[in-house]
Amino acid sequence: MVTAHTDSAHSTPLRTVVVPAAGLGTRFLPATKTVPKELLPVVDTPGIELVAEEAAEAGAQRLAVITAPAKDGILAHFGDFTELRDHLVTKGKTAEAAKVARAVEIITVQGVVQEEPLGLGHAVSLAEGALDDNEEIFAVMLPDDLVLPIGVTSQMIRVQEQFGGTVLCAMDVPLEEVSKYGVFDIADIPGQPGVKQVLGMVEKPSQEKAPSTFVATGRYVFDRHIFDALRRTTPGKGGEIQLTDAIDLLIREGHPVHILVHEGQRHDLGNPGGYIIACMELGMEHPVYGASIREAVTRAAAALAPATLASVQPLTSSS
Ligand code: G1P
């Protein structure tokens, strides 16, 4: 369903991917009263397992999942499920048994509880205790962002090997969308069209104050300096400790920060609008359900009046 870049064979120093997953999922109520939004299926696979696949592809062995006290269902997804697997095998359902086993086979999951929702920056700061002393870099993947094709974090690590410091994934979005994101002030690097130097970063600015239309899209590679910056970061936008503000502090103190411009797709799984589009687009590629979903989408498109179709803007991002 999700295809990996074929050039991803590499040896990386990346061992841990941090996944902030402590949010309350308010945009998905009432579903998220009992089901963490990270467990909602994209076609048939929970978003958190797609992130685990992506982390493993980037060479990571450990997923440090930052959860809220009431969200331990996320960690339960990475349990052994021995009885269920045995039962499925006994019934001859080996493909289904393999699906159950997949999550725990690809990566080791470690939970870190964020007792209070103090912001993305605070959540990432809690990961420091999960890293081994000799881990020089780590990645952060926001599970709301599905960045396709899988492989962007591997590319970011190669940029980090070249420039050091922090590397973030960026997309160029329409100006009307900048206020939903962390936005970069950037400078071109001669001979490197896909990589830019970051001169500053601001969280969710108005269109007038946005330094560019290049925005953070949920994939970050950090060295350990980020923890020191986070310790010195005071509450910002929304009264929360913002990761963006800590990155901006790193820049102001002379640490290298770069973006890798992603030209592929990105889905926002954090709200029903983006989530449904992701399910539809990935569903159309599904080996079993794809044909009937494509047929239904074609039928629905044909049923729209031509005038309605003419007013539909091309999709640039699905948030
Ligand atoms: C977070 C970050 C923001 C980033 C966005 C990407 O915002 O704070 O800088 O651009 O993720 O999805 P959130 O969407 O959690 O409000």
Short mmCIF file of C-alpha atoms and ligand atoms in Angstrom, two decimals:
data_model
loop_
_atom_site.label_atom_id
_atom_site.label_comp_id
_atom_site.label_asym_id
_atom_site.label_seq_id
_atom_site.Cartn_x
_atom_site.Cartn_y
_atom_site.Cartn_z
CA MET A 1 0.00 0.00 0.00
CA VAL A 2 2.81 2.43 0.92
CA THR A 3 5.84 2.17 -1.35
CA ALA A 4 9.39 2.80 -0.18
CA HIS A 5 12.13 4.49 -2.17
CA THR A 6 14.39 1.88 -3.68
CA ASP A 7 17.53 3.92 -2.91
CA SER A 8 16.95 3.69 0.83
CA ALA A 9 19.63 1.07 1.57
CA HIS A 10 22.10 2.87 3.80
CA SER A 11 23.71 2.69 7.18
CA THR A 12 22.55 5.48 9.47
CA PRO A 13 23.35 6.42 13.00
CA LEU A 14 19.60 6.85 13.63
CA ARG A 15 18.36 4.55 16.37
CA THR A 16 15.34 6.29 17.91
CA VAL A 17 12.29 7.96 16.44
CA VAL A 18 10.19 10.02 18.84
CA VAL A 19 6.45 10.07 18.19
CA PRO A 20 4.46 12.68 20.10
CA ALA A 21 1.04 11.08 20.53
CA ALA A 22 -0.37 12.69 23.67
CA GLY A 23 -2.96 14.93 22.00
CA LEU A 24 -6.61 14.63 22.99
CA GLY A 25 -7.87 14.22 19.42
CA THR A 26 -10.60 16.80 19.92
CA ARG A 27 -11.14 17.21 16.17
CA PHE A 28 -12.10 13.53 16.01
CA LEU A 29 -14.69 13.45 18.79
CA PRO A 30 -16.77 11.43 19.52
CA ALA A 31 -14.57 8.63 18.05
CA THR A 32 -11.64 9.63 20.28
CA LYS A 33 -13.59 9.28 23.56
CA THR A 34 -12.14 5.75 23.77
CA VAL A 35 -9.98 5.27 20.66
CA PRO A 36 -6.76 7.30 20.37
CA LYS A 37 -6.72 9.02 16.97
CA GLU A 38 -3.35 7.36 16.24
CA LEU A 39 -5.19 4.00 16.20
CA LEU A 40 -7.78 5.04 13.62
CA PRO A 41 -7.16 2.94 10.50
CA VAL A 42 -5.90 4.40 7.25
CA VAL A 43 -7.69 1.79 5.13
CA ASP A 44 -6.75 -1.10 7.49
CA THR A 45 -3.57 0.02 9.26
CA PRO A 46 -3.50 2.45 12.22
CA GLY A 47 -1.57 5.68 11.66
CA ILE A 48 0.87 4.75 14.44
CA GLU A 49 1.83 1.55 12.59
CA LEU A 50 2.45 3.52 9.38
CA VAL A 51 4.83 5.71 11.42
CA ALA A 52 6.51 2.58 12.81
CA GLU A 53 7.04 1.33 9.24
CA GLU A 54 8.54 4.66 8.24
CA ALA A 55 10.82 4.73 11.30
CA ALA A 56 12.06 1.21 10.59
CA GLU A 57 12.69 2.12 6.94
CA ALA A 58 14.88 5.01 8.16
CA GLY A 59 16.97 2.52 10.16
CA ALA A 60 15.50 3.13 13.63
CA GLN A 61 15.20 0.28 16.11
CA ARG A 62 13.16 2.11 18.73
CA LEU A 63 9.97 4.15 18.71
CA ALA A 64 9.71 6.39 21.77
CA VAL A 65 5.99 7.17 21.92
CA ILE A 66 4.98 10.11 24.07
CA THR A 67 1.48 9.35 25.31
CA ALA A 68 -1.08 10.87 27.65
CA PRO A 69 -2.11 8.90 30.77
CA ALA A 70 -5.40 7.71 29.20
CA LYS A 71 -3.86 6.65 25.87
CA ASP A 72 -2.07 3.40 26.69
CA GLY A 73 -4.05 1.67 23.93
CA ILE A 74 -1.37 2.97 21.57
CA LEU A 75 1.30 0.90 23.33
CA ALA A 76 -1.04 -2.09 23.55
CA HIS A 77 -1.11 -2.16 19.73
CA PHE A 78 2.56 -3.21 19.86
CA GLY A 79 1.90 -6.16 22.17
CA ASP A 80 2.56 -9.81 21.25
CA PHE A 81 -1.04 -11.01 20.75
CA THR A 82 0.21 -14.62 20.93
CA GLU A 83 -3.25 -16.13 21.48
CA LEU A 84 -4.79 -14.25 18.58
CA ARG A 85 -1.93 -15.22 16.29
CA ASP A 86 -2.10 -18.89 17.33
CA HIS A 87 -5.85 -18.89 16.81
CA LEU A 88 -5.51 -17.39 13.31
CA VAL A 89 -2.77 -19.88 12.35
CA THR A 90 -4.92 -22.78 13.59
CA LYS A 91 -7.71 -21.56 11.33
CA GLY A 92 -5.30 -21.38 8.39
CA LYS A 93 -5.41 -17.57 8.34
CA THR A 94 -1.65 -17.09 8.05
CA ALA A 95 -1.83 -13.78 6.17
CA GLU A 96 -3.99 -12.34 8.96
CA ALA A 97 -1.61 -13.75 11.61
CA ALA A 98 1.27 -12.01 9.81
CA LYS A 99 -0.66 -8.72 9.93
CA VAL A 100 -1.07 -9.09 13.69
CA ALA A 101 2.65 -9.82 14.13
CA ARG A 102 3.91 -7.02 11.88
CA ALA A 103 3.89 -4.08 14.35
CA VAL A 104 5.94 -5.81 17.02
CA GLU A 105 8.35 -7.31 14.46
CA ILE A 106 9.44 -4.06 12.85
CA ILE A 107 10.39 -2.00 15.88
CA THR A 108 10.64 -1.89 19.69
CA VAL A 109 8.25 0.54 21.30
CA GLN A 110 8.92 2.42 24.50
CA GLY A 111 6.26 4.59 26.13
CA VAL A 112 6.93 7.91 27.83
CA VAL A 113 3.98 9.53 29.60
CA GLN A 114 3.37 13.25 29.28
CA GLU A 115 1.29 13.95 32.37
CA GLU A 116 0.01 17.33 31.17
CA PRO A 117 -0.56 18.71 27.65
CA LEU A 118 2.14 21.39 27.80
CA GLY A 119 2.89 21.45 24.05
CA LEU A 120 4.84 19.71 21.29
CA GLY A 121 8.16 21.13 22.52
CA HIS A 122 7.53 19.77 26.02
CA ALA A 123 6.58 16.36 24.59
CA VAL A 124 9.84 16.17 22.61
CA SER A 125 11.86 17.25 25.67
CA LEU A 126 10.60 14.14 27.50
CA ALA A 127 12.34 11.93 24.95
CA GLU A 128 15.78 12.85 26.31
CA GLY A 129 15.48 10.18 29.01
CA ALA A 130 14.64 7.52 26.41
CA LEU A 131 17.85 8.01 24.40
CA ASP A 132 21.08 6.15 25.10
CA ASP A 133 24.00 8.38 26.16
CA ASN A 134 25.80 7.82 22.87
CA GLU A 135 22.87 8.61 20.59
CA GLU A 136 23.95 11.78 18.83
CA ILE A 137 20.90 12.26 16.64
CA PHE A 138 17.27 11.24 16.71
CA ALA A 139 14.18 11.88 14.61
CA VAL A 140 10.70 13.13 15.44
CA MET A 141 7.71 12.00 13.41
CA LEU A 142 4.32 13.59 14.00
CA PRO A 143 1.72 10.86 13.45
CA ASP A 144 -0.84 13.38 12.14
CA ASP A 145 1.38 13.86 9.08
CA LEU A 146 1.51 11.07 6.54
CA VAL A 147 4.43 11.95 4.26
CA LEU A 148 4.58 9.87 1.08
CA PRO A 149 6.36 8.13 -0.47
CA ILE A 150 8.10 6.76 2.61
CA GLY A 151 11.78 7.63 2.59
CA VAL A 152 11.97 11.34 3.39
CA THR A 153 13.56 10.78 6.82
CA SER A 154 16.36 8.74 5.23
CA GLN A 155 17.01 11.64 2.86
CA MET A 156 16.96 14.10 5.78
CA ILE A 157 19.59 12.04 7.58
CA ARG A 158 21.86 12.31 4.56
CA VAL A 159 21.39 16.11 4.66
CA GLN A 160 22.18 16.02 8.40
CA GLU A 161 25.39 14.09 7.67
CA GLN A 162 26.40 16.87 5.26
CA PHE A 163 25.40 19.96 7.27
CA GLY A 164 25.08 18.75 10.90
CA GLY A 165 22.59 20.23 13.36
CA THR A 166 18.87 20.12 12.65
CA VAL A 167 17.11 19.09 9.42
CA LEU A 168 13.38 19.49 8.88
CA CYS A 169 11.01 18.38 6.18
CA ALA A 170 9.25 21.26 4.42
CA MET A 171 6.56 21.74 1.82
CA ASP A 172 5.67 24.83 -0.17
CA VAL A 173 1.96 25.55 0.51
CA PRO A 174 -0.48 28.23 -0.69
CA LEU A 175 -0.20 31.46 1.33
CA GLU A 176 -3.74 30.98 2.74
CA GLU A 177 -2.54 27.85 4.58
CA VAL A 178 0.57 29.17 6.35
CA SER A 179 -1.23 30.01 9.61
CA LYS A 180 -1.68 26.28 10.32
CA TYR A 181 2.06 25.55 10.39
CA GLY A 182 5.54 26.40 11.58
CA VAL A 183 6.89 28.63 8.79
CA PHE A 184 10.52 29.05 7.67
CA ASP A 185 12.57 32.09 6.79
CA ILE A 186 14.98 30.57 4.27
CA ALA A 187 18.00 31.18 2.07
CA ASP A 188 18.93 29.19 -1.05
CA ILE A 189 22.10 27.10 -1.10
CA PRO A 190 23.91 27.25 -4.47
CA GLY A 191 23.89 23.90 -6.24
CA GLN A 192 21.41 22.33 -3.77
CA PRO A 193 17.90 23.05 -5.05
CA GLY A 194 16.14 20.70 -2.63
CA VAL A 195 17.91 21.91 0.51
CA LYS A 196 17.69 25.38 2.04
CA GLN A 197 19.27 27.07 5.02
CA VAL A 198 16.82 28.19 7.70
CA LEU A 199 17.36 31.73 9.00
CA GLY A 200 14.37 31.76 11.36
CA MET A 201 11.15 29.93 12.15
CA VAL A 202 7.79 31.15 13.42
CA GLU A 203 4.82 29.11 14.66
CA LYS A 204 1.48 29.65 12.91
CA PRO A 205 1.97 33.26 11.74
CA SER A 206 -0.67 35.32 9.93
CA GLN A 207 -0.29 35.54 6.15
CA GLU A 208 1.11 39.07 6.53
CA LYS A 209 3.80 37.95 8.99
CA ALA A 210 4.78 34.68 7.29
CA PRO A 211 8.44 34.85 6.18
CA SER A 212 7.78 32.38 3.30
CA THR A 213 5.32 29.71 2.21
CA PHE A 214 7.67 26.85 3.18
CA VAL A 215 6.21 25.07 6.21
CA ALA A 216 7.18 22.27 8.62
CA THR A 217 5.49 19.00 7.74
CA GLY A 218 5.98 16.75 10.73
CA ARG A 219 9.42 15.20 10.17
CA TYR A 220 12.47 16.43 12.09
CA VAL A 221 16.06 15.22 12.57
CA PHE A 222 17.77 16.71 15.63
CA ASP A 223 21.05 16.49 17.46
CA ARG A 224 21.04 16.74 21.25
CA HIS A 225 21.30 20.55 21.31
CA ILE A 226 17.52 20.66 20.92
CA PHE A 227 17.07 19.46 24.52
CA ASP A 228 19.09 22.35 25.91
CA ALA A 229 17.12 24.78 23.71
CA LEU A 230 13.81 23.27 24.88
CA ARG A 231 14.83 23.69 28.53
CA ARG A 232 15.23 27.40 27.86
CA THR A 233 12.04 27.80 25.81
CA THR A 234 9.13 29.55 27.53
CA PRO A 235 5.47 29.06 26.59
CA GLY A 236 4.65 30.60 23.19
CA LYS A 237 1.70 30.31 20.79
CA GLY A 238 -1.37 28.97 22.63
CA GLY A 239 0.50 29.10 25.97
CA GLU A 240 2.38 25.91 24.98
CA ILE A 241 6.09 25.10 24.80
CA GLN A 242 6.57 25.16 21.03
CA LEU A 243 9.14 23.04 19.22
CA THR A 244 9.28 25.82 16.62
CA ASP A 245 10.47 28.34 19.25
CA ALA A 246 13.27 26.01 20.39
CA ILE A 247 14.40 25.57 16.76
CA ASP A 248 14.36 29.34 16.30
CA LEU A 249 16.51 29.65 19.44
CA LEU A 250 19.01 27.15 17.98
CA ILE A 251 19.24 29.27 14.82
CA ARG A 252 19.77 32.50 16.76
CA GLU A 253 22.58 30.83 18.71
CA GLY A 254 24.35 29.82 15.48
CA HIS A 255 23.42 26.14 15.17
CA PRO A 256 22.92 24.89 11.60
CA VAL A 257 19.27 24.31 10.66
CA HIS A 258 18.22 23.22 7.15
CA ILE A 259 15.09 22.08 5.38
CA LEU A 260 14.69 19.35 2.83
CA VAL A 261 11.91 20.36 0.44
CA HIS A 262 9.49 17.47 0.00
CA GLU A 263 7.97 17.26 -3.47
CA GLY A 264 5.79 14.24 -2.78
CA GLN A 265 2.50 13.93 -0.98
CA ARG A 266 1.41 14.77 2.53
CA HIS A 267 -1.86 13.93 4.23
CA ASP A 268 -3.13 15.49 7.45
CA LEU A 269 -4.56 12.60 9.48
CA GLY A 270 -5.32 14.95 12.39
CA ASN A 271 -8.80 15.95 11.24
CA PRO A 272 -11.65 14.07 9.53
CA GLY A 273 -11.32 16.06 6.27
CA GLY A 274 -7.67 15.13 5.70
CA TYR A 275 -8.11 11.63 7.12
CA ILE A 276 -10.95 10.74 4.74
CA ILE A 277 -8.94 11.95 1.74
CA ALA A 278 -5.96 9.82 2.89
CA CYS A 279 -8.23 6.75 3.25
CA MET A 280 -9.70 7.41 -0.17
CA GLU A 281 -6.38 7.91 -1.97
CA LEU A 282 -4.63 4.97 -0.30
CA GLY A 283 -7.80 2.91 -0.56
CA MET A 284 -7.78 3.36 -4.35
CA GLU A 285 -4.36 1.63 -4.40
CA HIS A 286 -5.41 -1.26 -2.16
CA PRO A 287 -5.01 -4.68 -3.84
CA VAL A 288 -8.39 -5.97 -2.60
CA TYR A 289 -10.60 -2.89 -2.24
CA GLY A 290 -8.91 -0.55 -4.74
CA ALA A 291 -11.00 -1.39 -7.81
CA SER A 292 -14.38 -0.86 -6.12
CA ILE A 293 -13.20 2.33 -4.37
CA ARG A 294 -11.92 3.74 -7.68
CA GLU A 295 -15.24 2.90 -9.29
CA ALA A 296 -17.18 4.62 -6.49
CA VAL A 297 -14.97 7.72 -6.68
CA THR A 298 -15.41 7.89 -10.45
CA ARG A 299 -19.18 7.52 -10.08
CA ALA A 300 -19.31 10.24 -7.41
CA ALA A 301 -17.23 12.58 -9.60
CA ALA A 302 -19.51 11.97 -12.59
CA ALA A 303 -22.56 12.74 -10.44
CA LEU A 304 -21.22 16.20 -9.63
CA ALA A 305 -22.67 18.90 -11.86
CA PRO A 306 -20.07 20.20 -14.37
CA ALA A 307 -20.33 23.65 -12.77
CA THR A 308 -19.37 22.18 -9.38
CA LEU A 309 -16.42 20.33 -10.89
CA ALA A 310 -15.21 23.50 -12.61
CA SER A 311 -15.08 25.30 -9.26
CA VAL A 312 -12.94 22.58 -7.60
CA GLN A 313 -9.40 23.79 -7.06
CA PRO A 314 -6.57 21.31 -7.67
CA LEU A 315 -5.40 19.69 -4.42
CA THR A 316 -2.12 21.03 -3.09
CA SER A 317 -2.31 19.60 0.41
CA SER A 318 -5.03 17.67 2.08
CA SER A 319 -5.35 19.49 5.38
C1 G1P B 1 2.64 21.08 14.56
C2 G1P B 1 3.82 22.04 14.64
C3 G1P B 1 3.90 22.91 13.39
C4 G1P B 1 3.96 22.01 12.16
C5 G1P B 1 2.75 21.05 12.14
C6 G1P B 1 2.88 20.06 10.99
O1 G1P B 1 1.45 21.81 14.63
O2 G1P B 1 3.68 22.84 15.81
O3 G1P B 1 5.05 23.73 13.45
O4 G1P B 1 3.99 22.80 10.99
O5 G1P B 1 2.68 20.31 13.37
O6 G1P B 1 1.76 19.25 10.92
P1 G1P B 1 0.01 21.11 14.94
O7 G1P B 1 -0.51 20.63 13.63
O8 G1P B 1 0.28 19.99 15.89
O9 G1P B 1 -0.82 22.19 15.53
#
